[in-house]
Short mmCIF file of C-alpha atoms in Angstrom, two decimals:
data_model
loop_
_atom_site.label_atom_id
_atom_site.label_comp_id
_atom_site.label_asym_id
_atom_site.label_seq_id
_atom_site.Cartn_x
_atom_site.Cartn_y
_atom_site.Cartn_z
CA ALA A 1 -0.08 -0.13 0.10
CA HIS A 2 3.05 2.38 0.77
CA TRP A 3 4.48 2.02 -2.69
CA ILE A 4 1.11 2.44 -4.53
CA GLN A 5 0.45 5.45 -2.74
CA GLN A 6 4.19 6.92 -3.52
CA GLY A 7 3.13 6.25 -7.07
CA LEU A 8 -0.24 7.50 -7.34
CA SER A 9 0.75 10.37 -5.38
CA ALA A 10 3.50 11.32 -7.81
CA LEU A 11 1.34 10.59 -10.92
CA GLU A 12 -1.74 12.48 -9.57
CA GLN A 13 0.56 15.54 -9.10
CA LEU A 14 2.10 15.27 -12.52
CA LEU A 15 -1.56 14.83 -14.23
CA ARG A 16 -2.55 18.04 -12.18
CA GLN A 17 0.35 19.99 -13.29
CA SER A 18 -0.07 19.17 -16.99
CA LYS A 19 -3.55 19.64 -17.17
CA SER A 20 -3.71 16.46 -18.87
CA GLY A 21 -6.56 15.61 -21.25
CA ALA A 22 -8.93 12.39 -20.53
CA PHE A 23 -5.98 10.37 -20.57
CA CYS A 24 -2.46 10.62 -19.09
CA ILE A 25 -1.07 12.37 -22.03
CA GLY A 26 -3.89 14.36 -23.93
CA ASP A 27 -6.92 12.97 -25.47
CA ARG A 28 -5.81 9.50 -26.41
CA PRO A 29 -4.63 6.59 -24.56
CA THR A 30 -0.84 6.11 -24.60
CA LEU A 31 1.20 3.44 -22.97
CA ALA A 32 1.44 5.79 -19.81
CA ASP A 33 -2.62 4.86 -19.61
CA CYS A 34 -1.62 1.42 -20.09
CA CYS A 35 0.46 1.06 -17.14
CA LEU A 36 -2.14 3.31 -14.85
CA VAL A 37 -4.99 0.81 -15.39
CA PRO A 38 -3.31 -2.42 -13.65
CA GLN A 39 -1.86 -0.03 -11.03
CA TRP A 40 -5.17 1.34 -10.24
CA ALA A 41 -7.02 -1.86 -10.63
CA ASN A 42 -4.12 -3.49 -8.26
CA ALA A 43 -4.82 -0.80 -5.44
CA GLN A 44 -8.42 -1.35 -5.61
CA ARG A 45 -7.95 -5.08 -4.93
CA MET A 46 -5.69 -4.35 -2.10
CA GLY A 47 -8.70 -2.05 -0.68
CA CYS A 48 -6.35 1.07 -0.82
CA ASP A 49 -7.85 4.43 -0.20
CA LEU A 50 -7.83 6.17 -3.26
CA SER A 51 -10.08 9.02 -2.77
CA HIS A 52 -6.70 11.33 -2.98
CA TYR A 53 -6.35 10.51 -6.81
CA PRO A 54 -9.15 12.34 -8.52
CA ARG A 55 -7.11 12.69 -11.77
CA CYS A 56 -5.90 8.96 -12.00
CA GLN A 57 -9.49 7.85 -11.32
CA ALA A 58 -10.86 10.02 -14.12
CA VAL A 59 -8.08 8.65 -16.45
CA TYR A 60 -8.74 5.16 -15.20
CA ASP A 61 -12.32 5.79 -15.63
CA ALA A 62 -11.86 6.96 -19.17
CA CYS A 63 -9.71 4.23 -20.33
CA THR A 64 -11.86 1.39 -18.79
CA ARG A 65 -14.97 2.57 -21.00
CA LEU A 66 -12.86 2.04 -23.95
CA PRO A 67 -13.47 -1.51 -26.29
CA ALA A 68 -9.82 -2.23 -26.17
CA PHE A 69 -9.05 -1.80 -22.30
CA ILE A 70 -12.59 -3.71 -21.69
CA ALA A 71 -11.33 -6.78 -23.81
CA ALA A 72 -8.15 -6.68 -22.06
CA ALA A 73 -9.36 -6.70 -18.75
CA PRO A 74 -8.36 -9.93 -16.82
CA GLU A 75 -11.86 -10.84 -15.95
CA ASN A 76 -12.41 -11.10 -20.03
CA GLN A 77 -9.69 -13.39 -20.58
CA GLN A 78 -10.47 -16.68 -22.00
CA ASP A 79 -7.64 -18.45 -20.16
CA LYS A 80 -8.43 -16.88 -16.65
CA ILE A 81 -8.30 -19.29 -13.67
CA PRO A 82 -11.96 -19.83 -12.10
CA ALA A 83 -12.10 -18.10 -8.49
#
């Protein structure tokens, strides 16, 4: 949880300073968004308090509405291991 907080705090600050668009860098997803999504999902699974990262949340939400991110989600993989 400590390292998640450190990383998301730094990213949140960068996103606020850059006045990014819907995604980490502008209005199209980039590799930065591909890196944020699994980190955010992991933080959610670990029960981390994510309320201090509204820009990260907005980017995550924008990403997870896109068909490519939906298709890539772990729960949508054919080879997923049943719970």
